[in-house]
Structures are given as C-alpha cells and as structure tokens.
Amino acid sequence: MSRSAELLAGATLLAGLAWAGMGLAQQRPAAAPAAVPAAAQPAKTGLGREAHPAEVAAWSIAVRPDGQGLPPGRGSVKQGEDIFQTQCAACHGEFGEGAGRWPVLAGGRGSLKGENPEKTLGSFWPYLSTTFDYVRRAMPYGNAQSLSNDEVYALTAYIMFLNDLVPESFELTRENFTSIPMPNVGGFYDDDRETSERAFWNPNPCMSDCRPTPPRVTGRARVIDVTPEGRSGPRVE
Amino acid sequence: MTDTGMTPRETTRLDRRGFLGAAGLAGAGLAATATGLRAAPPAAPDPLITTVQDWARTLGDGVQARPYGSPSQYEKHVVRRDVEWLTASRESSVNFTPLHELDGIITPSGLCFERHHGGIAEIEPGKHRLMINGLVDKPMVFTVEDLKRFPGRQNHAYFLECAANSGMEWRGAQLNGCQFTHGMVHNVWYTGIPLKTLLDEAGVRTNAKWLLAEGADSSGMTRSIPLEKGLKDCLVVWSMNGEALRPEQGYPVRLVVPGWEGNMWVKWLRRIEVGDQPWHQREETSKYTDLLADGRSRRFTFVMDAKSVVTNPSPQAPLKHKGPNVLSGLAWSGRGRISRVDVSLDGGRNWRSARIDGPVLPMSLTRFYVDFDWNGQEMMIQSRAIDETGYVQPTKDELRKVRGVNSIYHNNGIQTWLVHANGETENVEIG
C-alpha cells in the first residue's frame, strides 16, 4: 500500500469512528453546530445498569444534619450504656474518657482556645447526625455495620448523656433527633483563605536582605527526640 | 528548552552563579570551587577495579527469576516508615513516603504513603460495584469492567497530599526527616475516566449541588464534595503509574480530586450519592476542619496551598562530601502550576531561584535543583514555592500568625534544615 493510500485508510477509519459517536466530534468545538445535540443532555453510553431499589436502600446509610437518611428507630441512654460497656468501653473508656490513644468521646467543653483542645461531641462536633452516621458505618472498630439501627440510636443517646447534653432518662428517636442543637454548631465557617490570607499572594517576594538580623535557632526536633529511626552522624569526606 | 526559554545548561550556569552570590552574602567562602579538591590517585590500586568481580564472571538470574521486579537488594532501606506513637492502631494509621530517596516527580507505586481508617480492603475486582444514586434521573450500578469501557479515558499526573502533612510541626520542629515532616504526599500517573462521565450516565438533577463519595472499606470512608468540582476535573481511576492501583491505594477503583486534600480521594470507591447539601460527615466536622486561635474552625478547606521542601540535603540525607553537591527538592500547589521555587542558604535572608527540571504540570509535584559547591560551612536551608496564581509559600511564623497552632491541617510553612559543618542536618525552627 502506498503512503498516501495508508493515510487515506486512516482518515476513513477516523471518520468511521466519529460517525459511530466515539468521541472525536466533541473535540472539535463549534465545527458543526447542527450535528451537536442540545448541550443540556449529554449522550448516554448505555454502560452499567439501573440500580435495584433494594440495592440503593442497602447502601444509603449516610445521614445529614437535617435528618435525611435517618432510619426508623429509637434507643435510650440506659440501653446505650449497656451496649457501650460491652462494645465500646475497651477503647473509649467506660465514660468516654478514652483509653491509650483511642479517641476521647466526652468532655473538652471550653478547651478549644487552649493548649490542648479536646474535640468531642459536646465540645466540638457541630451536628448530632455525624455521630449517628459514623457509629452506624464504622463502629465498633473491626466489626463495622454490625449494630442494629435501634442500637445506634441508643449509643448516640448514651454519648449525648456522657457529654451532659441530655438527662439519663432520655430516649433518642428519629422523631426528636433534629431537635437537639449541639453547643458548637456556630463554631464553624467556610474556607475564607483567599480573603483572610490575601497577603500570601505577593507578586514580588523579598529576594535579598530580607531579615534585619541573622536568624538563630529557636527550636530543634532533636530535643524532642521522637523520630522513629536512630540518628547516626555522617562522615564528611 | 525550558520554560524560561534558556537551555538547561544556561539555566544551570546562571542559577549556580546566583546561588553562590547568595552564599557569599551569608558571609562564608562557599564559592571555593571544586578545582583543587579532586582526589589524587590512591597509593594502591582499587581491587574493585583490578580484580574480576563475581557479578562480572558468573551468570546472573534468568529472565523469569523475578516475574514481578523489585528494587535492588541494596535499596532495602528505601521504604515507607511510620511513627508508632501517632495512632492507637496500625489499621487506622499512616506511613510516609521516603522523599529523600526519590528523584524526578513520579513516586514509585510501592512507596506511596498510606493512610487507612479501617485497614486495607482486599477486594476482588469482579465483586466490586460502584453505585451512583440520590438526585439523579436513574440510580446506576457499574462494574469495574463497565468503567473500563467508557469513552474518554484520561491520563494525568497529580499530587495527593494528606491535609495533615507537616501537621506535627505546628508548634515547632518535632521530627528529623523530610520523610516524616513532609512524606504524606505522593505523585503518580492516574488512568481513568472523568467522574462527570458517570454522573452524565445517571443524569444529575438540576437541584444537585453536592456529592458524597463513599468507600467500600470497613470505615465506610465518606466525604462531601461540591458538585462543581466533581464535574470539573475529578476522576474515577483504576490505574496508577501504568498498572492496576495498589490495594493500599484503593484497588480496584478510587476517586481522584486534583489539588484537594487527600482525605477526599476516597479509596475502594463504591458509591457516589448526589444531593443538594453537604452531609457533614465525621471527616468534615470532627476531622479536617481547621481550628483557629479564637476557638472557631474553618471547614471545607479543600485546596492544598502551595508548598515545597528540600529533600536533599535533609536529616535522613546529610551532606557527605565537600565540593560539588546537588540540592534537590519538590514543590506543588493545589491551585495549579508551580511558577518558581526560591532557595535560601541563610535562613531566609537571601534567596535565589532554583532550576526547575522535568515537566511542570498543574497540581503535580515539580522537581527543583540547585547545583552548588560546599566547603563545610553551616547552612540554614529553606525553599519557597510560588504558584501561577501568585501565591507565595509563607513562613511558619506568618502562618501561625493567621492560624494559631491548633489547626493540625494545612501546614504549608517554609521548612528549615540546619546543615552543620560535618554535614549532619537537622530539623530546626529559627527566629
């Protein structure tokens, strides 16, 4: 086959692919507007299949602050305490005080401006739904999604009780779930770095004599000495 | 030709001259050149040269002795490492990429740092499913084979940085080694399809504003992602560096969220729910919110700011030789391309621009070098990244002034390595 014939064959193949709707047409903006369907409706490939409603239900475990996604159910502080002691206390402590380096679940109120902020449901978490969602999807650690919905309601109620958010007699239900505001719900705002840190955009950063005095060492990692591997001094040739 | 329009050799020479000038300002004779430092012939000949070595005489392994290759046995020390005291268990923990042992911009798949919340999910690809549901015309289920049949497959190199990278250094220098201070970042080539392709297939409703990405692992990892980002450049990928994803990186499929914090790049991706509000999941309320000094927190701080680190020399890679040396490092920005990297030897008093080599891709690691001569002088090495939006990597003090020290996440402050006269290098804070 001559070179020009090869090229011709290639062009024909390309044209064929484009005709078959395999993407080449989209790479030519505004070349043939009449051939492009309305932009709002992208072409379907027909790949994949429609989900069965039971499949969607099985995997839809996410819960939002407004209660969307909450399953029917209820659980009391008392019921939650029993479950907590057998399923959770080994890591989180009997009263949510934490064990070892496992997360503390209670206390920490008023600690957010201090040296050691403690981020619990009572001190930090803005929404109760996050606790329910997380316990349901990821706890107990190593045996995820093994709790019934009622058990998750009960555990959530117990963690609320540990944080002095509800009395010992409290029962949490899907119906009363969104009525309990969290103390730190107003403590968050959306990313504002592009305005609050505007000064970090600088067309002409200093290049010479940028410090009035020579720098001096004010802290050394070596003093804390927590680096995993041993330090061996080099030999300079 | 480089982006500056100069040949590599020219930029090398210019940068080298400029760098030595800066060193001169630091007050020492660093400009002593290699001339005259060259070693004389040894008194006795080197037996490694004068005798035939085993590897030059006998046959080595045949072609199928190593059907899946591994690094040389002499590179066994080049591994991911963890910091045991950081976490309560190994399954919800992190290890770190040995940045000081690598070069160029691509991280070998086996050295990409790991962060799991419920251990590595081992998933048979034939049993994996990806569901798109919520505010869509038709909830859909895809197999991995379905995904690989979609038109419009793409390849991109992107960095993935944990928002907590350098997070242990907010209050001061803590760990000796860029592996530990900066090693929660890696950069690989991804192959996959735009998330938009799958969303189009399901038909996103007009009131949709947010996506929830969910993993199939035992933590059921979830993050809310603005729909706009999902349609813009997010990918559903099955390949890294040309081969299947490693299990620890989300095999068989993961989400890629270019330039945004690594926690959002959900591994073992099993579901995308489309909604009109964020879900405020555990990872976006209790974690990955930035607590500021006034006790309030920034949330949805998705973008990773421009950052850089000198990987060599560094505490795990001290200087061993006087004379010619190569300073090397990495720079990256979640807002786009790196436009310049400056390097200082005197703790930020004087700066010179480093030589950037290799591809400069948006939201990808970028490699920089400074070729220099060293005469044993003490140095305080820093690097400063600048991206195409004009963002300049701040000093740690500038960052602390705005953010306090309780943020945990997004610490992109300028790092200082103190190189001693014997070449030993340590992580320090300067004032």
XYZ file of C-alpha atoms in Angstrom:
668
model
C 0.000 0.000 0.000
C 1.369 3.424 -0.873
C 1.872 6.009 1.833
C -0.966 8.166 0.590
C -3.254 5.159 0.495
C -2.376 4.393 4.109
C -3.198 7.939 5.109
C -6.464 7.722 3.255
C -7.331 4.489 5.004
C -6.519 6.122 8.330
C -8.740 9.061 7.554
C -11.580 6.774 6.616
C -11.182 4.888 9.878
C -11.221 8.133 11.853
C -14.307 9.289 10.032
C -15.935 5.977 10.793
C -15.164 6.276 14.488
C -16.529 9.798 14.602
C -19.654 8.698 12.842
C -20.061 5.938 15.399
C -20.169 8.615 18.098
C -16.951 7.568 19.811
C -15.867 10.979 20.920
C -13.911 12.611 18.128
C -16.696 15.011 17.236
C -16.668 16.527 20.738
C -13.062 17.586 20.327
C -13.902 19.984 17.505
C -15.610 22.938 19.140
C -18.314 24.591 17.088
C -17.201 22.893 13.884
C -20.656 21.633 13.012
C -23.189 23.042 15.464
C -26.106 21.387 13.723
C -24.670 17.944 14.452
C -24.282 18.604 18.209
C -27.397 17.933 20.273
C -28.576 20.387 22.923
C -25.778 20.812 25.488
C -28.029 20.065 28.437
C -28.476 16.387 27.582
C -25.186 14.522 27.377
C -25.236 11.357 25.319
C -25.629 8.119 27.242
C -23.300 5.223 26.581
C -25.709 2.611 27.832
C -22.983 1.199 30.084
C -23.858 -0.004 33.557
C -27.341 -0.902 34.686
C -30.118 0.664 36.661
C -29.863 0.047 40.408
C -32.489 -2.041 42.176
C -34.330 -0.069 44.884
C -33.196 -2.608 47.496
C -29.580 -2.068 46.443
C -29.924 1.693 46.834
C -31.539 1.174 50.240
C -28.798 -1.227 51.377
C -26.008 1.232 50.675
C -27.787 4.507 51.536
C -26.549 4.820 55.115
C -25.476 8.478 55.025
C -27.310 10.774 57.448
C -27.431 14.560 57.140
C -27.897 17.197 59.864
C -31.468 17.810 58.669
C -32.276 14.157 59.367
C -32.254 12.945 55.784
C -31.161 9.329 55.801
C -32.219 8.570 59.392
C -33.823 5.120 59.619
C -36.855 4.455 61.795
C -35.860 3.519 65.335
C -35.254 4.542 68.933
C -32.879 3.925 71.796
C -32.464 5.141 75.376
C -29.444 6.296 77.360
C -29.826 3.248 79.573
C -29.872 0.829 76.639
C -26.932 2.685 75.149
C -24.908 2.331 78.347
C -25.216 -1.462 78.271
C -24.120 -1.651 74.623
C -21.337 0.865 75.195
C -19.799 -1.096 78.062
C -19.558 -4.306 76.003
C -18.833 -2.888 72.548
C -17.056 0.441 73.039
C -15.567 0.913 76.522
C -12.393 -1.096 75.848
C -11.170 1.697 73.562
C -13.197 4.728 74.602
C -13.322 4.134 78.388
C -16.457 3.491 80.463
C -17.339 7.185 80.489
C -15.952 8.126 77.087
C -12.724 9.305 78.680
C -10.635 7.328 76.143
C -8.017 4.626 76.615
C -4.473 4.843 75.363
C -4.509 6.818 72.140
C -8.103 5.904 71.275
C -10.455 8.856 70.899
C -11.954 10.628 73.900
C -15.706 10.954 73.430
C -16.758 13.190 76.310
C -15.669 16.397 77.987
C -13.453 19.056 76.498
C -16.044 21.835 76.767
C -14.255 25.209 76.764
C -10.951 23.712 75.612
C -10.931 24.913 72.008
C -8.867 28.053 72.561
C -6.410 26.338 74.873
C -3.196 24.373 74.600
C -4.926 21.008 74.289
C -8.256 21.292 72.517
C -10.376 18.192 73.077
C -12.791 17.596 70.219
C -15.817 15.669 71.465
C -19.467 15.609 70.510
C -20.117 18.030 73.374
C -17.220 20.384 72.778
C -16.689 20.415 69.030
C -18.900 18.331 66.739
C -21.455 20.694 65.196
C -24.104 18.100 64.344
C -25.565 15.083 66.119
C -26.180 13.363 62.767
C -22.431 12.898 62.346
C -22.274 10.690 65.447
C -25.166 8.521 64.317
C -23.773 8.238 60.787
C -20.246 7.401 61.895
C -21.232 4.854 64.551
C -23.509 3.148 62.067
C -20.956 2.981 59.230
C -17.681 2.381 61.055
C -18.225 1.166 64.628
C -17.440 -0.980 66.512
C -13.923 -0.756 65.154
C -13.224 -4.012 63.332
C -16.879 -5.060 63.245
C -18.452 -2.276 61.231
C -22.165 -2.188 60.330
C -22.966 -4.925 62.852
C -25.241 -2.797 65.043
C -28.987 -2.525 64.579
C -30.497 0.895 63.977
C -32.025 0.864 67.475
C -28.590 0.101 68.925
C -27.107 3.050 67.037
C -29.865 5.328 68.398
C -29.147 4.034 71.903
C -25.371 4.525 71.607
C -25.864 8.024 70.243
C -28.127 8.797 73.192
C -25.515 7.477 75.636
C -22.727 9.569 74.085
C -25.023 12.614 74.349
C -25.571 11.783 78.015
C -21.817 11.444 78.607
C -21.494 14.978 77.249
C -24.238 16.370 79.548
C -26.447 17.120 76.561
C -29.442 15.076 77.760
C -30.657 13.580 81.068
C -30.225 9.925 81.994
C -33.914 9.293 81.255
C -33.595 10.425 77.639
C -34.650 8.353 74.646
C -33.475 9.313 71.151
C -35.810 8.661 68.229
C -35.963 9.566 64.577
C -38.724 11.997 65.524
C -36.830 14.010 68.167
C -33.416 13.663 66.529
C -33.098 17.106 64.939
C -34.470 18.992 67.943
C -31.253 18.884 69.974
C -28.726 21.583 68.989
C -25.024 20.932 69.572
C -23.103 23.516 71.642
C -20.500 24.268 68.971
C -22.829 24.415 65.961
C -21.946 28.091 65.472
C -18.216 27.482 65.708
C -17.577 26.841 62.034
C -17.284 28.957 58.926
C -16.459 28.127 55.341
C -12.943 28.381 53.922
C -12.003 32.044 53.550
C -8.281 31.733 52.873
C -8.482 33.652 49.622
C -9.559 36.758 51.544
C -8.237 36.288 55.094
C -4.841 35.174 53.785
C -4.736 37.529 50.815
C -1.295 38.695 51.956
C 0.163 35.337 50.940
C -0.352 36.309 47.305
C 2.633 38.535 46.668
C 3.881 39.452 43.206
C 7.319 40.496 44.487
C 8.541 38.459 47.441
C 11.758 39.767 49.028
C 14.922 38.309 47.497
C 17.799 39.892 49.422
C 18.469 41.230 52.910
C 15.025 40.024 53.898
C 15.756 39.805 57.621
C 17.088 42.652 59.729
C 19.165 40.260 61.852
C 20.763 36.902 61.155
C 18.422 34.039 62.013
C 19.073 31.995 65.134
C 17.874 28.533 66.029
C 14.901 28.648 68.398
C 13.851 25.012 68.376
C 15.221 21.636 67.364
C 13.428 18.378 66.554
C 16.376 16.597 68.166
C 15.476 17.952 71.608
C 12.075 16.287 71.494
C 13.747 13.178 70.059
C 10.713 11.249 68.840
C 11.964 10.458 65.355
C 11.498 6.721 64.781
C 14.895 5.874 63.398
C 18.219 6.327 65.122
C 20.394 9.232 64.145
C 23.901 8.475 63.017
C 26.257 11.299 62.259
C 27.653 11.459 58.749
C 31.281 11.268 57.830
C 32.260 14.125 55.572
C 34.969 13.437 53.063
C 14.485 24.293 26.125
C 12.953 25.109 29.477
C 10.003 27.367 30.205
C 12.362 30.285 30.629
C 13.490 29.941 27.054
C 17.043 29.057 28.070
C 18.772 25.777 27.500
C 19.171 23.641 30.587
C 22.905 24.260 30.591
C 22.421 28.040 30.567
C 19.927 27.993 33.418
C 22.253 25.765 35.386
C 25.117 28.148 34.999
C 23.066 31.222 35.828
C 21.422 29.701 38.849
C 24.699 28.421 40.098
C 26.307 31.821 39.861
C 23.357 33.455 41.584
C 23.279 30.851 44.307
C 26.945 31.276 45.081
C 26.373 35.026 45.266
C 23.726 34.483 47.890
C 26.038 32.219 49.822
C 28.653 34.931 49.706
C 26.238 37.311 51.379
C 25.840 34.744 54.110
C 29.411 35.540 54.979
C 31.472 32.492 54.113
C 33.709 31.350 51.325
C 31.261 28.849 49.919
C 32.413 29.863 46.460
C 35.570 27.813 46.835
C 35.278 25.736 43.716
C 35.897 22.084 43.225
C 39.124 22.897 41.447
C 41.990 21.548 43.516
C 39.711 19.326 45.588
C 39.951 16.425 43.157
C 41.447 13.385 44.877
C 44.881 12.168 43.747
C 45.311 8.557 42.558
C 45.383 6.139 45.514
C 48.665 4.644 46.729
C 47.349 1.134 45.982
C 45.003 0.245 43.118
C 41.333 -0.344 43.892
C 40.663 -4.141 43.892
C 37.112 -3.437 42.757
C 38.745 -2.418 39.501
C 41.794 -4.645 39.288
C 40.159 -7.976 40.145
C 37.264 -9.624 38.319
C 34.152 -9.456 40.494
C 31.652 -12.326 40.851
C 28.916 -10.438 39.037
C 31.228 -10.000 36.054
C 32.195 -13.698 35.895
C 29.181 -15.848 36.720
C 25.705 -15.877 35.240
C 23.032 -13.881 36.960
C 19.373 -14.814 37.423
C 17.422 -15.695 34.295
C 14.507 -13.774 32.910
C 11.773 -15.448 34.958
C 13.563 -15.418 38.313
C 11.860 -12.098 39.048
C 8.497 -12.223 37.252
C 7.427 -9.080 39.048
C 10.527 -6.962 39.594
C 11.573 -5.406 42.887
C 14.204 -2.816 43.719
C 17.826 -3.887 44.176
C 18.582 -5.740 47.401
C 20.891 -2.828 48.193
C 17.937 -0.430 48.276
C 16.074 -2.245 51.040
C 16.212 0.803 53.268
C 14.059 2.761 50.803
C 10.693 2.033 52.375
C 7.627 3.680 53.779
C 8.029 4.274 57.518
C 5.547 5.069 60.243
C 5.612 6.875 63.565
C 4.207 4.376 66.028
C 3.172 6.791 68.743
C 0.925 8.759 66.371
C -2.073 6.428 66.419
C -3.770 3.779 68.532
C -3.763 1.026 65.925
C -1.988 0.052 62.730
C -5.231 -0.221 60.735
C -6.212 3.385 61.240
C -2.842 4.951 60.763
C -0.423 6.492 58.335
C 3.029 5.871 56.952
C 5.298 8.145 54.995
C 6.924 8.312 51.568
C 10.760 8.379 51.702
C 11.002 11.625 49.731
C 14.752 11.938 50.383
C 15.422 8.684 48.482
C 13.486 9.662 45.342
C 14.114 11.875 42.352
C 12.097 13.290 39.491
C 8.396 13.811 40.055
C 6.853 10.321 39.980
C 6.511 8.339 43.191
C 7.028 4.588 42.745
C 3.709 2.850 43.438
C 5.166 0.786 46.285
C 6.393 3.893 48.123
C 3.226 5.999 48.033
C 2.366 6.852 51.648
C -0.645 5.036 53.071
C -3.472 6.313 55.214
C -6.278 3.960 56.099
C -9.138 4.246 58.539
C -10.103 0.590 58.652
C -7.127 -1.209 57.160
C -6.509 -2.148 53.530
C -9.674 -3.518 51.934
C -8.792 -6.505 49.752
C -11.451 -6.523 47.048
C -11.809 -8.979 44.197
C -12.457 -6.694 41.216
C -15.237 -8.914 39.870
C -17.121 -8.366 43.142
C -16.714 -4.603 43.266
C -19.657 -2.342 42.458
C -19.893 1.424 42.053
C -23.314 2.963 42.599
C -24.479 6.458 41.624
C -27.673 7.419 43.436
C -29.502 10.342 45.016
C -30.601 13.299 42.909
C -30.230 11.514 39.578
C -32.690 10.522 36.872
C -31.728 6.886 37.212
C -29.656 5.315 40.018
C -26.942 3.258 38.371
C -24.596 0.400 39.214
C -21.287 -0.110 37.393
C -18.800 -2.944 37.471
C -15.072 -2.333 37.055
C -15.358 -3.757 33.556
C -18.112 -1.253 32.773
C -15.852 1.596 33.886
C -13.056 0.459 31.609
C -15.392 0.509 28.599
C -16.325 4.176 28.955
C -15.179 6.540 26.208
C -12.982 9.491 27.079
C -10.334 7.721 29.186
C -7.679 10.122 30.514
C -4.143 10.145 31.950
C -2.947 12.733 34.477
C -0.120 13.130 36.971
C -1.440 14.618 40.211
C -0.024 15.016 43.699
C -2.008 13.591 46.568
C -1.222 15.258 49.891
C -2.791 14.454 53.237
C -4.177 17.628 54.792
C -2.272 16.665 57.961
C 1.083 16.527 56.177
C 3.524 18.546 58.362
C 0.755 18.706 60.951
C 3.078 17.543 63.714
C 5.173 20.687 63.199
C 2.581 23.365 64.026
C 4.044 24.025 67.483
C 7.648 23.542 66.491
C 10.214 21.226 64.968
C 9.390 17.697 66.018
C 10.618 15.038 63.592
C 14.040 14.650 61.998
C 13.499 13.769 58.369
C 11.512 15.078 55.426
C 10.021 11.582 55.216
C 8.230 12.327 58.492
C 7.667 16.068 58.192
C 6.575 16.081 54.524
C 6.166 12.441 53.460
C 2.370 12.366 53.352
C 2.485 13.326 49.693
C 2.924 11.320 46.524
C 2.574 11.880 42.812
C 1.602 9.251 40.250
C 0.088 8.938 36.811
C -3.570 8.054 37.035
C -5.633 6.432 34.329
C -9.390 6.571 34.499
C -12.477 8.406 33.374
C -13.938 11.749 34.404
C -16.454 11.427 37.220
C -18.641 13.649 35.034
C -18.999 10.775 32.579
C -20.666 8.593 35.214
C -22.799 11.445 36.532
C -23.993 12.133 32.991
C -24.873 8.487 32.567
C -27.092 8.638 35.655
C -28.431 12.104 34.777
C -27.813 14.644 37.545
C -30.910 16.625 38.527
C -30.851 20.409 38.316
C -31.143 20.967 42.097
C -27.985 18.925 42.816
C -25.105 20.796 44.480
C -23.029 18.255 46.403
C -21.690 14.740 46.039
C -20.973 12.205 48.743
C -18.110 9.854 47.879
C -18.089 6.615 49.869
C -15.512 3.827 50.207
C -16.142 0.096 50.470
C -13.670 -0.389 53.342
C -14.623 -1.077 56.962
C -14.516 2.636 57.802
C -17.063 3.355 55.060
C -14.974 6.457 54.349
C -17.089 9.385 53.206
C -16.518 12.960 52.098
C -18.850 15.617 50.712
C -17.572 17.191 47.507
C -19.065 20.193 45.720
C -20.751 19.041 42.509
C -18.892 21.768 40.613
C -15.539 20.142 41.468
C -16.886 16.704 40.628
C -17.896 17.885 37.162
C -14.723 19.907 36.614
C -11.780 17.532 36.997
C -12.458 14.617 39.367
C -11.612 11.190 38.008
C -12.611 7.630 38.787
C -9.359 5.712 38.269
C -8.197 2.115 38.248
C -4.570 2.593 37.329
C -1.512 4.256 38.845
C 1.809 4.538 37.045
C 0.516 2.352 34.245
C -0.556 -0.663 36.320
C -3.552 -1.505 38.469
C -3.934 0.569 41.632
C -2.184 -0.983 44.626
C -4.647 -2.322 47.239
C -3.320 0.238 49.728
C -4.181 2.946 47.199
C -7.755 1.805 46.675
C -7.781 -1.180 44.273
C -9.833 -1.689 42.228
C -11.062 1.929 41.885
C -10.550 5.192 43.703
C -11.574 8.796 43.358
C -9.051 11.449 42.267
C -9.764 15.016 43.415
C -6.929 17.088 41.900
C -5.319 19.700 44.151
C -7.628 18.985 47.103
C -6.798 17.298 50.404
C -6.036 13.584 50.187
C -8.810 12.503 52.562
C -11.311 13.338 49.816
C -9.716 10.932 47.316
C -11.909 8.092 48.528
C -10.295 4.692 48.020
C -12.172 1.491 47.183
C -14.858 3.848 45.828
C -18.240 2.125 45.963
C -20.806 4.915 45.887
C -21.441 8.496 44.809
C -24.594 9.997 46.243
C -25.850 13.189 44.623
C -27.502 15.731 46.923
C -28.389 19.375 47.455
C -26.430 19.879 50.725
C -23.181 18.640 52.248
C -23.517 15.681 54.624
C -21.158 16.958 57.369
C -19.552 13.587 57.801
C -17.112 12.732 60.575
C -14.187 13.581 58.283
C -15.528 17.088 57.690
C -16.653 18.030 61.193
C -14.518 16.345 63.837
C -11.600 15.916 61.412
C -10.342 18.039 58.511
C -11.677 21.263 59.972
C -9.022 23.808 60.889
C -9.316 25.042 64.492
C -8.078 28.629 64.744
C -6.840 30.579 67.749
C -10.235 32.138 68.510
C -11.741 28.688 69.029
C -13.686 28.740 65.756
C -12.912 26.436 62.864
C -12.681 26.708 59.126
C -14.462 23.923 57.336
C -14.377 22.703 53.749
C -10.769 23.854 53.425
C -10.321 21.630 50.417
C -7.476 23.217 48.425
C -3.888 22.357 49.293
C -1.818 25.558 49.316
C 1.498 25.893 47.508
C 4.283 24.154 49.385
C 7.817 22.916 48.915
C 10.523 21.030 50.756
C 14.204 20.445 50.208
C 14.531 16.670 50.170
C 18.339 16.625 49.834
C 20.128 17.564 51.963
C 17.784 16.788 54.846
C 18.156 14.984 58.196
C 17.982 11.491 56.647
C 20.170 12.584 53.729
C 23.008 14.625 55.233
C 25.815 16.153 53.191
C 28.728 13.731 52.948
C 31.089 15.481 50.601
C 32.663 18.861 50.253
C 32.894 20.306 46.775
C 30.159 19.820 44.173
C 26.742 18.883 45.555
C 23.179 18.950 44.318
C 20.427 20.462 46.403
C 17.117 18.953 45.359
C 13.507 19.340 46.352
C 9.843 19.195 45.471
C 7.223 21.894 45.071
C 3.494 21.659 44.469
C 0.273 23.651 44.545
C -3.360 22.659 44.608
C -4.185 25.827 42.685
C -2.269 24.968 39.526
C 1.276 25.004 38.218
C 4.378 25.905 40.162
C 5.828 29.016 38.548
C 9.019 29.414 40.611
C 10.891 27.989 43.572
C 13.327 30.103 45.579
C 16.030 28.650 47.792
C 17.859 30.267 50.694
C 21.004 29.023 52.438
C 20.978 31.603 55.192
C 17.629 31.099 56.860
C 15.622 33.310 54.528
C 17.821 36.415 54.397
C 18.734 35.973 50.739
C 17.012 33.987 48.038
C 17.836 32.734 44.578
C 15.545 30.961 42.147
C 16.161 27.247 41.773
C 16.357 25.381 38.479
C 13.142 23.527 37.716
C 13.626 20.358 35.703
C 11.134 17.921 34.285
C 7.502 18.556 33.472
C 5.720 21.411 35.246
C 2.165 20.103 35.352
C -0.825 21.584 37.158
C -1.445 20.063 40.593
C 1.573 17.805 40.233
C 4.840 17.583 42.115
C 7.527 19.682 40.457
C 11.251 18.946 40.869
C 13.809 21.684 41.514
C 17.594 21.695 41.847
C 20.433 23.952 42.865
C 23.905 22.776 41.898
C 26.380 24.128 44.449
C 29.815 23.745 45.966
C 30.078 23.220 49.720
C 33.144 23.921 51.828
C 31.844 22.700 55.169
C 30.064 25.896 56.031
C 26.971 25.803 58.264
C 23.791 26.483 56.292
C 20.139 27.111 57.094
C 18.402 25.751 54.012
C 14.890 26.815 53.040
C 12.743 26.634 49.925
C 9.783 28.807 48.943
C 7.250 27.784 46.295
C 5.308 30.250 44.159
C 2.393 29.104 42.009
C 0.777 30.502 38.892
C -1.872 32.351 40.926
C 0.909 34.333 42.626
C 0.547 32.540 45.963
C 3.855 32.544 47.842
C 4.537 29.798 50.382
C 4.531 31.577 53.781
C 6.998 31.191 56.624
C 5.857 29.131 59.591
C 5.642 32.316 61.672
C 3.454 34.053 59.087
C 1.208 31.026 59.045
C 0.971 30.822 62.844
C 0.078 34.499 62.993
C -3.044 33.834 60.921
C -3.911 30.323 62.027
C -2.566 29.834 65.534
C -1.115 26.412 66.318
C -4.208 24.217 66.776
C -5.059 23.790 63.096
C -3.454 20.337 62.673
C -4.135 20.534 58.914
C -2.774 22.577 56.002
C 0.640 23.396 57.435
C 2.487 24.606 54.334
C 5.021 26.798 56.153
C 8.604 27.088 54.943
C 10.820 24.329 56.355
C 14.315 24.986 57.715
C 17.115 22.397 57.642
C 20.255 23.277 59.609
C 23.330 21.761 57.950
C 26.249 21.524 60.379
C 29.913 21.785 59.460
C 30.164 17.971 59.490
C 27.238 17.664 57.090
C 24.800 16.469 59.722
C 21.410 18.025 59.023
C 18.575 18.642 61.457
C 15.053 19.983 61.521
C 15.042 23.347 63.279
C 12.882 26.355 63.920
C 14.510 29.738 63.512
C 13.597 33.165 64.824
